[in-house]
PDB file of C-alpha atoms in Angstrom:
ATOM      1  CA  UNK F   1      16.731   2.676  65.710  1.00  0.00           C
ATOM      2  CA  UNK F   2      15.744   6.159  66.846  1.00  0.00           C
ATOM      3  CA  UNK F   3      12.071   7.132  66.906  1.00  0.00           C
ATOM      4  CA  UNK F   4      11.296  10.053  69.222  1.00  0.00           C
ATOM      5  CA  UNK F   5       9.186  13.184  69.392  1.00  0.00           C
ATOM      6  CA  UNK F   6      10.335  16.640  70.534  1.00  0.00           C
ATOM      7  CA  UNK F   7       7.797  19.306  71.473  1.00  0.00           C
ATOM      8  CA  UNK F   8       8.945  22.708  70.178  1.00  0.00           C
ATOM      9  CA  UNK F   9       5.701  24.461  71.128  1.00  0.00           C
ATOM     10  CA  UNK F  10       2.577  23.401  73.015  1.00  0.00           C
ATOM     11  CA  UNK F  11       0.421  26.524  73.308  1.00  0.00           C
ATOM     12  CA  UNK F  12      -2.915  27.191  71.666  1.00  0.00           C
ATOM     13  CA  UNK F  13      -3.534  30.124  69.340  1.00  0.00           C
ATOM     14  CA  UNK F  14      -1.659  32.661  71.483  1.00  0.00           C
ATOM     15  CA  UNK F  15       1.856  32.013  72.843  1.00  0.00           C
ATOM     16  CA  UNK F  16       2.004  32.532  76.604  1.00  0.00           C
ATOM     17  CA  UNK F  17       3.718  31.375  79.806  1.00  0.00           C
ATOM     18  CA  UNK F  18       6.872  30.437  77.836  1.00  0.00           C
ATOM     19  CA  UNK F  19       4.752  28.179  75.662  1.00  0.00           C
ATOM     20  CA  UNK F  20       5.238  28.664  71.917  1.00  0.00           C
ATOM     21  CA  UNK F  21       2.482  27.777  69.412  1.00  0.00           C
ATOM     22  CA  UNK F  22       2.126  24.246  68.087  1.00  0.00           C
ATOM     23  CA  UNK F  23       5.177  22.650  66.482  1.00  0.00           C
ATOM     24  CA  UNK F  24       6.749  19.238  66.904  1.00  0.00           C
ATOM     25  CA  UNK F  25       9.681  17.258  65.496  1.00  0.00           C
ATOM     26  CA  UNK F  26       9.652  13.519  64.927  1.00  0.00           C
ATOM     27  CA  UNK F  27      13.094  11.938  64.587  1.00  0.00           C
ATOM     28  CA  UNK F  28      13.039   8.664  62.645  1.00  0.00           C
ATOM     29  CA  UNK F  29      16.546   7.242  62.333  1.00  0.00           C
ATOM     30  CA  UNK F  30      18.050  10.777  62.245  1.00  0.00           C
ATOM     31  CA  UNK F  31      15.629  12.060  59.614  1.00  0.00           C
ATOM     32  CA  UNK F  32      13.503  14.921  60.945  1.00  0.00           C
ATOM     33  CA  UNK F  33       9.811  15.368  60.219  1.00  0.00           C
ATOM     34  CA  UNK F  34       8.179  18.577  61.450  1.00  0.00           C
ATOM     35  CA  UNK F  35       4.497  18.681  62.348  1.00  0.00           C
ATOM     36  CA  UNK F  36       2.967  22.162  62.273  1.00  0.00           C
ATOM     37  CA  UNK F  37       5.133  25.260  62.349  1.00  0.00           C
ATOM     38  CA  UNK F  38       4.006  27.968  64.752  1.00  0.00           C
ATOM     39  CA  UNK F  39       5.584  31.381  65.259  1.00  0.00           C
ATOM     40  CA  UNK F  40       9.234  31.428  66.258  1.00  0.00           C
ATOM     41  CA  UNK F  41      10.077  28.039  64.794  1.00  0.00           C
ATOM     42  CA  UNK F  42      13.641  28.952  63.833  1.00  0.00           C
ATOM     43  CA  UNK F  43      14.216  30.186  67.406  1.00  0.00           C
ATOM     44  CA  UNK F  44      12.995  26.870  68.822  1.00  0.00           C
ATOM     45  CA  UNK F  45      15.444  25.012  66.590  1.00  0.00           C
ATOM     46  CA  UNK F  46      18.214  27.101  68.104  1.00  0.00           C
ATOM     47  CA  UNK F  47      16.888  26.840  71.672  1.00  0.00           C
ATOM     48  CA  UNK F  48      16.889  23.039  71.557  1.00  0.00           C
ATOM     49  CA  UNK F  49      20.057  22.649  69.426  1.00  0.00           C
ATOM     50  CA  UNK F  50      18.237  21.012  66.527  1.00  0.00           C
ATOM     51  CA  UNK F  51      20.144  20.812  63.238  1.00  0.00           C
ATOM     52  CA  UNK F  52      17.625  21.868  60.627  1.00  0.00           C
ATOM     53  CA  UNK F  53      19.746  20.364  57.882  1.00  0.00           C
ATOM     54  CA  UNK F  54      18.187  17.031  58.867  1.00  0.00           C
ATOM     55  CA  UNK F  55      14.670  18.394  58.340  1.00  0.00           C
ATOM     56  CA  UNK F  56      13.300  16.985  55.099  1.00  0.00           C
ATOM     57  CA  UNK F  57       9.505  17.150  55.386  1.00  0.00           C
ATOM     58  CA  UNK F  58       6.961  19.395  57.116  1.00  0.00           C
ATOM     59  CA  UNK F  59       3.377  18.286  57.756  1.00  0.00           C
ATOM     60  CA  UNK F  60       0.878  21.111  58.364  1.00  0.00           C
ATOM     61  CA  UNK F  61      -2.549  20.374  59.817  1.00  0.00           C
ATOM     62  CA  UNK F  62      -4.381  23.529  58.675  1.00  0.00           C
ATOM     63  CA  UNK F  63      -3.903  27.155  57.694  1.00  0.00           C
ATOM     64  CA  UNK F  64      -4.588  28.933  61.021  1.00  0.00           C
ATOM     65  CA  UNK F  65      -1.735  31.263  61.917  1.00  0.00           C
ATOM     66  CA  UNK F  66      -0.545  29.461  65.034  1.00  0.00           C
ATOM     67  CA  UNK F  67       0.202  26.414  62.866  1.00  0.00           C
ATOM     68  CA  UNK F  68       1.870  28.066  59.827  1.00  0.00           C
ATOM     69  CA  UNK F  69       3.318  31.473  60.788  1.00  0.00           C
ATOM     70  CA  UNK F  70       6.677  29.953  61.668  1.00  0.00           C
ATOM     71  CA  UNK F  71       7.248  28.952  58.034  1.00  0.00           C
ATOM     72  CA  UNK F  72       8.426  32.363  56.729  1.00  0.00           C
ATOM     73  CA  UNK F  73      11.116  32.706  59.386  1.00  0.00           C
ATOM     74  CA  UNK F  74      12.186  29.086  59.192  1.00  0.00           C
ATOM     75  CA  UNK F  75      12.508  29.084  55.399  1.00  0.00           C
ATOM     76  CA  UNK F  76      14.342  32.414  55.453  1.00  0.00           C
ATOM     77  CA  UNK F  77      16.805  31.201  58.090  1.00  0.00           C
ATOM     78  CA  UNK F  78      17.443  28.029  56.106  1.00  0.00           C
ATOM     79  CA  UNK F  79      18.161  30.134  53.034  1.00  0.00           C
ATOM     80  CA  UNK F  80      20.526  32.408  54.920  1.00  0.00           C
ATOM     81  CA  UNK F  81      22.363  29.292  56.069  1.00  0.00           C
ATOM     82  CA  UNK F  82      22.791  28.223  52.423  1.00  0.00           C
ATOM     83  CA  UNK F  83      20.591  25.169  52.499  1.00  0.00           C
ATOM     84  CA  UNK F  84      20.503  23.378  49.155  1.00  0.00           C
ATOM     85  CA  UNK F  85      18.521  20.216  49.974  1.00  0.00           C
ATOM     86  CA  UNK F  86      14.853  20.333  48.927  1.00  0.00           C
ATOM     87  CA  UNK F  87      12.096  20.689  51.519  1.00  0.00           C
ATOM     88  CA  UNK F  88       8.673  19.108  51.030  1.00  0.00           C
ATOM     89  CA  UNK F  89       5.660  20.583  52.826  1.00  0.00           C
ATOM     90  CA  UNK F  90       2.335  18.753  53.139  1.00  0.00           C
ATOM     91  CA  UNK F  91      -1.003  20.309  54.027  1.00  0.00           C
ATOM     92  CA  UNK F  92      -4.572  21.144  52.984  1.00  0.00           C
ATOM     93  CA  UNK F  93      -4.982  23.395  49.912  1.00  0.00           C
ATOM     94  CA  UNK F  94      -5.020  26.761  51.738  1.00  0.00           C
ATOM     95  CA  UNK F  95      -1.644  25.948  53.263  1.00  0.00           C
ATOM     96  CA  UNK F  96      -0.352  25.826  49.693  1.00  0.00           C
ATOM     97  CA  UNK F  97      -1.838  29.248  48.983  1.00  0.00           C
ATOM     98  CA  UNK F  98      -0.040  30.643  52.036  1.00  0.00           C
ATOM     99  CA  UNK F  99       3.222  28.960  51.049  1.00  0.00           C
ATOM    100  CA  UNK F 100       3.125  30.545  47.575  1.00  0.00           C
ATOM    101  CA  UNK F 101       3.008  33.989  49.179  1.00  0.00           C
ATOM    102  CA  UNK F 102       5.828  33.113  51.574  1.00  0.00           C
ATOM    103  CA  UNK F 103       8.075  31.911  48.747  1.00  0.00           C
ATOM    104  CA  UNK F 104       7.206  34.927  46.583  1.00  0.00           C
ATOM    105  CA  UNK F 105       8.482  37.292  49.273  1.00  0.00           C
ATOM    106  CA  UNK F 106      11.512  35.174  50.214  1.00  0.00           C
ATOM    107  CA  UNK F 107      14.181  36.496  47.874  1.00  0.00           C
ATOM    108  CA  UNK F 108      17.085  34.504  49.282  1.00  0.00           C
ATOM    109  CA  UNK F 109      15.830  30.932  49.241  1.00  0.00           C
ATOM    110  CA  UNK F 110      18.710  28.751  48.103  1.00  0.00           C
ATOM    111  CA  UNK F 111      16.732  25.500  47.932  1.00  0.00           C
ATOM    112  CA  UNK F 112      13.585  24.159  46.272  1.00  0.00           C
ATOM    113  CA  UNK F 113      10.341  24.001  48.259  1.00  0.00           C
ATOM    114  CA  UNK F 114       7.738  21.474  47.136  1.00  0.00           C
ATOM    115  CA  UNK F 115       4.124  21.416  48.270  1.00  0.00           C
ATOM    116  CA  UNK F 116       2.003  18.257  48.415  1.00  0.00           C
ATOM    117  CA  UNK F 117      -1.751  18.726  48.770  1.00  0.00           C
ATOM    118  CA  UNK F 118      -3.435  16.708  51.528  1.00  0.00           C
ATOM    119  CA  UNK F 119      -7.172  16.077  51.372  1.00  0.00           C
ATOM    120  CA  UNK F 120      -8.361  16.826  54.931  1.00  0.00           C
ATOM    121  CA  UNK F 121     -11.486  14.722  54.423  1.00  0.00           C
ATOM    122  CA  UNK F 122      -9.664  11.461  53.673  1.00  0.00           C
ATOM    123  CA  UNK F 123      -7.618   8.879  55.514  1.00  0.00           C
ATOM    124  CA  UNK F 124      -4.919   8.252  52.915  1.00  0.00           C
ATOM    125  CA  UNK F 125      -1.250   7.429  52.496  1.00  0.00           C
ATOM    126  CA  UNK F 126       0.513  10.752  51.817  1.00  0.00           C
ATOM    127  CA  UNK F 127       4.202   9.818  52.203  1.00  0.00           C
ATOM    128  CA  UNK F 128       6.320   6.691  52.177  1.00  0.00           C
ATOM    129  CA  UNK F 129      10.036   6.051  52.657  1.00  0.00           C
ATOM    130  CA  UNK F 130      12.226   3.052  53.385  1.00  0.00           C
ATOM    131  CA  UNK F 131      11.412   3.195  57.090  1.00  0.00           C
ATOM    132  CA  UNK F 132       8.101   5.051  57.391  1.00  0.00           C
ATOM    133  CA  UNK F 133       4.559   5.511  56.131  1.00  0.00           C
ATOM    134  CA  UNK F 134       2.527   8.658  56.864  1.00  0.00           C
ATOM    135  CA  UNK F 135      -1.266   8.740  56.617  1.00  0.00           C
ATOM    136  CA  UNK F 136      -3.593  11.726  56.749  1.00  0.00           C
ATOM    137  CA  UNK F 137      -6.373  11.730  59.351  1.00  0.00           C
ATOM    138  CA  UNK F 138      -9.642  13.626  58.831  1.00  0.00           C
ATOM    139  CA  UNK F 139     -10.139  16.013  61.758  1.00  0.00           C
ATOM    140  CA  UNK F 140     -13.139  18.169  62.669  1.00  0.00           C
ATOM    141  CA  UNK F 141     -12.204  21.813  63.163  1.00  0.00           C
ATOM    142  CA  UNK F 142     -13.550  25.251  62.210  1.00  0.00           C
ATOM    143  CA  UNK F 143     -11.571  25.024  58.947  1.00  0.00           C
ATOM    144  CA  UNK F 144     -10.444  21.973  56.941  1.00  0.00           C
ATOM    145  CA  UNK F 145      -7.778  20.218  59.025  1.00  0.00           C
ATOM    146  CA  UNK F 146      -5.779  17.012  58.778  1.00  0.00           C
ATOM    147  CA  UNK F 147      -4.039  14.982  61.418  1.00  0.00           C
ATOM    148  CA  UNK F 148      -1.194  12.607  60.636  1.00  0.00           C
ATOM    149  CA  UNK F 149      -0.328   9.026  61.540  1.00  0.00           C
ATOM    150  CA  UNK F 150       3.363   8.121  61.384  1.00  0.00           C
ATOM    151  CA  UNK F 151       3.755   4.355  61.115  1.00  0.00           C
ATOM    152  CA  UNK F 152       7.169   2.706  61.238  1.00  0.00           C
ATOM    153  CA  UNK F 153       7.565  -0.079  58.702  1.00  0.00           C
ATOM    154  CA  UNK F 154       8.021  -3.648  59.904  1.00  0.00           C
ATOM    155  CA  UNK F 155      11.701  -4.546  59.959  1.00  0.00           C
ATOM    156  CA  UNK F 156      13.051  -7.860  58.607  1.00  0.00           C
ATOM    157  CA  UNK F 157      13.671 -10.751  60.968  1.00  0.00           C
ATOM    158  CA  UNK F 158      17.264 -11.251  62.174  1.00  0.00           C
ATOM    159  CA  UNK F 159      19.224 -14.370  61.283  1.00  0.00           C
ATOM    160  CA  UNK F 160      20.627 -16.576  64.011  1.00  0.00           C
ATOM    161  CA  UNK F 161      24.202 -16.400  62.821  1.00  0.00           C
ATOM    162  CA  UNK F 162      25.345 -19.706  64.275  1.00  0.00           C
ATOM    163  CA  UNK F 163      22.694 -21.575  62.243  1.00  0.00           C
ATOM    164  CA  UNK F 164      23.961 -20.313  58.885  1.00  0.00           C
ATOM    165  CA  UNK F 165      26.979 -22.584  59.158  1.00  0.00           C
ATOM    166  CA  UNK F 166      25.078 -25.441  60.805  1.00  0.00           C
ATOM    167  CA  UNK F 167      22.580 -25.725  57.934  1.00  0.00           C
ATOM    168  CA  UNK F 168      25.020 -24.561  55.247  1.00  0.00           C
ATOM    169  CA  UNK F 169      22.679 -21.752  54.217  1.00  0.00           C
ATOM    170  CA  UNK F 170      23.909 -20.042  51.011  1.00  0.00           C
ATOM    171  CA  UNK F 171      24.303 -16.280  51.075  1.00  0.00           C
ATOM    172  CA  UNK F 172      21.661 -15.726  48.391  1.00  0.00           C
ATOM    173  CA  UNK F 173      18.996 -17.463  50.532  1.00  0.00           C
ATOM    174  CA  UNK F 174      19.429 -15.173  53.531  1.00  0.00           C
ATOM    175  CA  UNK F 175      17.304 -12.202  52.313  1.00  0.00           C
ATOM    176  CA  UNK F 176      14.328 -14.492  51.717  1.00  0.00           C
ATOM    177  CA  UNK F 177      14.721 -16.102  55.123  1.00  0.00           C
ATOM    178  CA  UNK F 178      14.824 -12.667  56.775  1.00  0.00           C
ATOM    179  CA  UNK F 179      11.530 -11.937  55.022  1.00  0.00           C
ATOM    180  CA  UNK F 180       9.862 -15.042  56.449  1.00  0.00           C
ATOM    181  CA  UNK F 181      10.737 -17.915  54.145  1.00  0.00           C
ATOM    182  CA  UNK F 182      11.584 -21.383  55.448  1.00  0.00           C
ATOM    183  CA  UNK F 183      14.838 -23.049  54.353  1.00  0.00           C
ATOM    184  CA  UNK F 184      14.891 -26.390  52.574  1.00  0.00           C
ATOM    185  CA  UNK F 185      18.063 -28.382  53.267  1.00  0.00           C
ATOM    186  CA  UNK F 186      19.045 -31.620  51.498  1.00  0.00           C
ATOM    187  CA  UNK F 187      20.313 -32.967  54.844  1.00  0.00           C
ATOM    188  CA  UNK F 188      17.731 -31.555  57.266  1.00  0.00           C
ATOM    189  CA  UNK F 189      14.588 -31.134  55.193  1.00  0.00           C
ATOM    190  CA  UNK F 190      12.430 -28.057  55.820  1.00  0.00           C
ATOM    191  CA  UNK F 191      13.857 -25.846  58.563  1.00  0.00           C
ATOM    192  CA  UNK F 192      11.091 -23.500  59.856  1.00  0.00           C
ATOM    193  CA  UNK F 193      11.746 -19.796  59.630  1.00  0.00           C
ATOM    194  CA  UNK F 194      11.056 -19.372  63.360  1.00  0.00           C
ATOM    195  CA  UNK F 195      13.996 -21.682  64.138  1.00  0.00           C
ATOM    196  CA  UNK F 196      16.386 -19.683  61.977  1.00  0.00           C
ATOM    197  CA  UNK F 197      15.453 -16.098  62.825  1.00  0.00           C
ATOM    198  CA  UNK F 198      14.580 -13.709  65.627  1.00  0.00           C
ATOM    199  CA  UNK F 199      11.465 -11.544  65.329  1.00  0.00           C
ATOM    200  CA  UNK F 200      12.146  -7.790  64.970  1.00  0.00           C
ATOM    201  CA  UNK F 201      10.985  -5.279  67.560  1.00  0.00           C
ATOM    202  CA  UNK F 202       7.381  -4.163  67.135  1.00  0.00           C
ATOM    203  CA  UNK F 203       6.949  -1.350  64.622  1.00  0.00           C
ATOM    204  CA  UNK F 204       6.231   1.948  66.376  1.00  0.00           C
ATOM    205  CA  UNK F 205       3.557   4.536  65.618  1.00  0.00           C
ATOM    206  CA  UNK F 206       2.655   8.129  66.464  1.00  0.00           C
ATOM    207  CA  UNK F 207      -0.602   9.973  65.749  1.00  0.00           C
ATOM    208  CA  UNK F 208      -0.938  13.772  65.690  1.00  0.00           C
ATOM    209  CA  UNK F 209      -4.480  15.050  66.230  1.00  0.00           C
ATOM    210  CA  UNK F 210      -4.732  18.829  66.464  1.00  0.00           C
ATOM    211  CA  UNK F 211      -6.763  20.960  66.016  1.00  0.00           C
ATOM    212  CA  UNK F 212      -9.971  18.991  66.327  1.00  0.00           C
ATOM    213  CA  UNK F 213     -13.277  18.790  68.087  1.00  0.00           C
ATOM    214  CA  UNK F 214     -14.067  15.491  69.789  1.00  0.00           C
ATOM    215  CA  UNK F 215     -14.935  12.856  67.191  1.00  0.00           C
ATOM    216  CA  UNK F 216     -15.276   9.203  68.213  1.00  0.00           C
ATOM    217  CA  UNK F 217     -14.786   8.072  64.595  1.00  0.00           C
ATOM    218  CA  UNK F 218     -11.127   9.099  64.854  1.00  0.00           C
ATOM    219  CA  UNK F 219     -10.425   5.950  66.853  1.00  0.00           C
ATOM    220  CA  UNK F 220     -10.930   3.826  63.727  1.00  0.00           C
ATOM    221  CA  UNK F 221      -7.772   5.342  62.212  1.00  0.00           C
ATOM    222  CA  UNK F 222      -5.494   5.469  65.259  1.00  0.00           C
ATOM    223  CA  UNK F 223      -6.414   2.292  67.135  1.00  0.00           C
ATOM    224  CA  UNK F 224      -3.461   0.841  69.028  1.00  0.00           C
ATOM    225  CA  UNK F 225      -0.892   3.571  68.286  1.00  0.00           C
ATOM    226  CA  UNK F 226       2.016   3.777  70.704  1.00  0.00           C
ATOM    227  CA  UNK F 227       1.805   7.544  71.202  1.00  0.00           C
ATOM    228  CA  UNK F 228      -1.204   9.776  70.588  1.00  0.00           C
ATOM    229  CA  UNK F 229      -0.840  13.540  70.634  1.00  0.00           C
ATOM    230  CA  UNK F 230      -4.298  14.998  71.061  1.00  0.00           C
ATOM    231  CA  UNK F 231      -5.156  18.597  71.686  1.00  0.00           C
ATOM    232  CA  UNK F 232      -6.630  19.496  75.082  1.00  0.00           C
ATOM    233  CA  UNK F 233      -7.404  23.166  74.645  1.00  0.00           C
ATOM    234  CA  UNK F 234     -10.017  23.357  77.410  1.00  0.00           C
ATOM    235  CA  UNK F 235     -11.174  21.804  80.640  1.00  0.00           C
ATOM    236  CA  UNK F 236     -14.508  20.001  80.527  1.00  0.00           C
ATOM    237  CA  UNK F 237     -16.233  22.886  82.316  1.00  0.00           C
ATOM    238  CA  UNK F 238     -15.532  24.932  79.170  1.00  0.00           C
ATOM    239  CA  UNK F 239     -16.976  22.260  76.866  1.00  0.00           C
ATOM    240  CA  UNK F 240     -19.370  24.736  75.229  1.00  0.00           C
ATOM    241  CA  UNK F 241     -16.481  26.932  74.088  1.00  0.00           C
ATOM    242  CA  UNK F 242     -14.616  23.874  72.848  1.00  0.00           C
ATOM    243  CA  UNK F 243     -17.564  22.910  70.640  1.00  0.00           C
ATOM    244  CA  UNK F 244     -18.014  26.476  69.419  1.00  0.00           C
ATOM    245  CA  UNK F 245     -14.371  26.791  68.338  1.00  0.00           C
ATOM    246  CA  UNK F 246     -13.798  23.250  67.044  1.00  0.00           C
ATOM    247  CA  UNK F 247     -11.532  22.119  69.863  1.00  0.00           C
ATOM    248  CA  UNK F 248     -11.430  19.378  72.506  1.00  0.00           C
ATOM    249  CA  UNK F 249     -11.352  19.200  76.272  1.00  0.00           C
ATOM    250  CA  UNK F 250      -8.825  17.185  78.279  1.00  0.00           C
ATOM    251  CA  UNK F 251     -11.596  14.722  79.130  1.00  0.00           C
ATOM    252  CA  UNK F 252     -12.441  14.246  75.458  1.00  0.00           C
ATOM    253  CA  UNK F 253      -8.780  13.702  74.572  1.00  0.00           C
ATOM    254  CA  UNK F 254      -8.606  11.017  77.268  1.00  0.00           C
ATOM    255  CA  UNK F 255     -11.788   9.354  76.023  1.00  0.00           C
ATOM    256  CA  UNK F 256     -10.291   9.206  72.535  1.00  0.00           C
ATOM    257  CA  UNK F 257      -7.114   7.599  73.913  1.00  0.00           C
ATOM    258  CA  UNK F 258      -9.137   5.121  75.964  1.00  0.00           C
ATOM    259  CA  UNK F 259     -11.393   4.072  73.078  1.00  0.00           C
ATOM    260  CA  UNK F 260      -8.442   3.817  70.693  1.00  0.00           C
ATOM    261  CA  UNK F 261      -6.465   1.669  73.145  1.00  0.00           C
ATOM    262  CA  UNK F 262      -3.303   3.749  72.649  1.00  0.00           C
ATOM    263  CA  UNK F 263      -0.097   3.281  74.609  1.00  0.00           C
ATOM    264  CA  UNK F 264       0.448   6.848  75.841  1.00  0.00           C
ATOM    265  CA  UNK F 265      -1.578  10.058  75.531  1.00  0.00           C
ATOM    266  CA  UNK F 266       0.321  13.324  75.095  1.00  0.00           C
ATOM    267  CA  UNK F 267      -1.630  16.551  75.643  1.00  0.00           C
ATOM    268  CA  UNK F 268      -1.085  20.006  74.166  1.00  0.00           C
ATOM    269  CA  UNK F 269      -2.534  23.136  72.496  1.00  0.00           C
ATOM    270  CA  UNK F 270      -3.550  24.624  75.838  1.00  0.00           C
ATOM    271  CA  UNK F 271      -5.686  27.753  76.089  1.00  0.00           C
ATOM    272  CA  UNK F 272      -3.963  30.770  77.645  1.00  0.00           C
ATOM    273  CA  UNK F 273      -6.681  30.825  80.309  1.00  0.00           C
ATOM    274  CA  UNK F 274      -4.714  28.042  82.052  1.00  0.00           C
ATOM    275  CA  UNK F 275      -1.341  29.364  83.263  1.00  0.00           C
ATOM    276  CA  UNK F 276      -0.998  26.189  85.344  1.00  0.00           C
ATOM    277  CA  UNK F 277      -1.878  22.880  83.717  1.00  0.00           C
ATOM    278  CA  UNK F 278      -2.432  20.629  86.740  1.00  0.00           C
ATOM    279  CA  UNK F 279      -6.192  20.465  86.266  1.00  0.00           C
ATOM    280  CA  UNK F 280      -5.810  19.636  82.573  1.00  0.00           C
ATOM    281  CA  UNK F 281      -3.603  16.679  83.471  1.00  0.00           C
ATOM    282  CA  UNK F 282      -5.810  15.473  86.322  1.00  0.00           C
ATOM    283  CA  UNK F 283      -8.937  15.588  84.174  1.00  0.00           C
ATOM    284  CA  UNK F 284      -7.295  13.368  81.558  1.00  0.00           C
ATOM    285  CA  UNK F 285      -5.617  10.991  84.023  1.00  0.00           C
ATOM    286  CA  UNK F 286      -8.943  10.294  85.730  1.00  0.00           C
ATOM    287  CA  UNK F 287     -10.013   8.585  82.492  1.00  0.00           C
ATOM    288  CA  UNK F 288      -6.730   7.532  80.882  1.00  0.00           C
ATOM    289  CA  UNK F 289      -3.940   7.112  83.485  1.00  0.00           C
ATOM    290  CA  UNK F 290      -1.045   6.880  81.025  1.00  0.00           C
ATOM    291  CA  UNK F 291      -1.220  10.569  80.119  1.00  0.00           C
ATOM    292  CA  UNK F 292       1.587  13.121  80.023  1.00  0.00           C
ATOM    293  CA  UNK F 293       1.560  16.882  79.589  1.00  0.00           C
ATOM    294  CA  UNK F 294       3.278  18.234  76.529  1.00  0.00           C
ATOM    295  CA  UNK F 295       5.701  21.061  77.316  1.00  0.00           C
ATOM    296  CA  UNK F 296       8.209  23.003  75.245  1.00  0.00           C
ATOM    297  CA  UNK F 297      11.431  21.020  75.024  1.00  0.00           C
ATOM    298  CA  UNK F 298       9.937  17.717  76.136  1.00  0.00           C
ATOM    299  CA  UNK F 299      11.371  14.689  74.322  1.00  0.00           C
ATOM    300  CA  UNK F 300       9.218  11.544  74.207  1.00  0.00           C
ATOM    301  CA  UNK F 301      11.091   8.438  73.009  1.00  0.00           C
ATOM    302  CA  UNK F 302       9.095   5.587  71.507  1.00  0.00           C
ATOM    303  CA  UNK F 303      10.956   2.496  72.579  1.00  0.00           C
ATOM    304  CA  UNK F 304      11.056  -0.627  70.399  1.00  0.00           C
ATOM    305  CA  UNK F 305       9.944  -3.737  72.246  1.00  0.00           C
TER     306      UNK F 305
END
């Protein structure tokens, strides 16, 4: 049951040091969900051998260029490759305004593009499928911005196959048992569900929080997630600039991870003033040890356990 994240770009507003602007891909059972779409997105798909035919939904945090300017090239390349499957793009209202202009100037789109408005001030369910729920997260940036929480749905329990014959369980009773029901047998009485089934692996979760200033209230929405991506644009010594621009420091990202009791913290959206990221990592690790640096091409698997 695949559930992993690929970093296509980890830079802040300006690409530098072989770091592209923000863009990520979440693979959930071979369905691709893109989060933000910085410049050069179609090139990153090629660089990392990603088949964009599997991309069905794009989630955009806000309308700043380093998070949306990859859309024109990506949509155009998809059209030139004769895509026919629809693509749904989520984002705050101004992202929709930008997308209208992109589609108006894209003469060769061979597929429908749908836009779903996300209210950046609300924590709300914005997408649901058989395997996944996606919630918006209110962020605090210089413009309206939304983060996203990707929550895997709980899977059914697994039957102990050898007990089906032992208790003569009819086929039509199995779905209910997988969903937690006990089984009532004329010979054995009530057989507890726990004796008949095996619990599924824990549902996995990923939270995307960029761009945002430090806001302790965010922990209420992301508490206990397996993987938290949180921007770390600046070091703490540049805290004043972080506040002025609506961004976070590595220390603040780590404090968020610590207070939210997350499994792993993934950093990104680095300022170009830091060609080397060692100090960013060390600042975060000093508060939250289970921290990793995001880098272009990095794949982070979320293991079921």
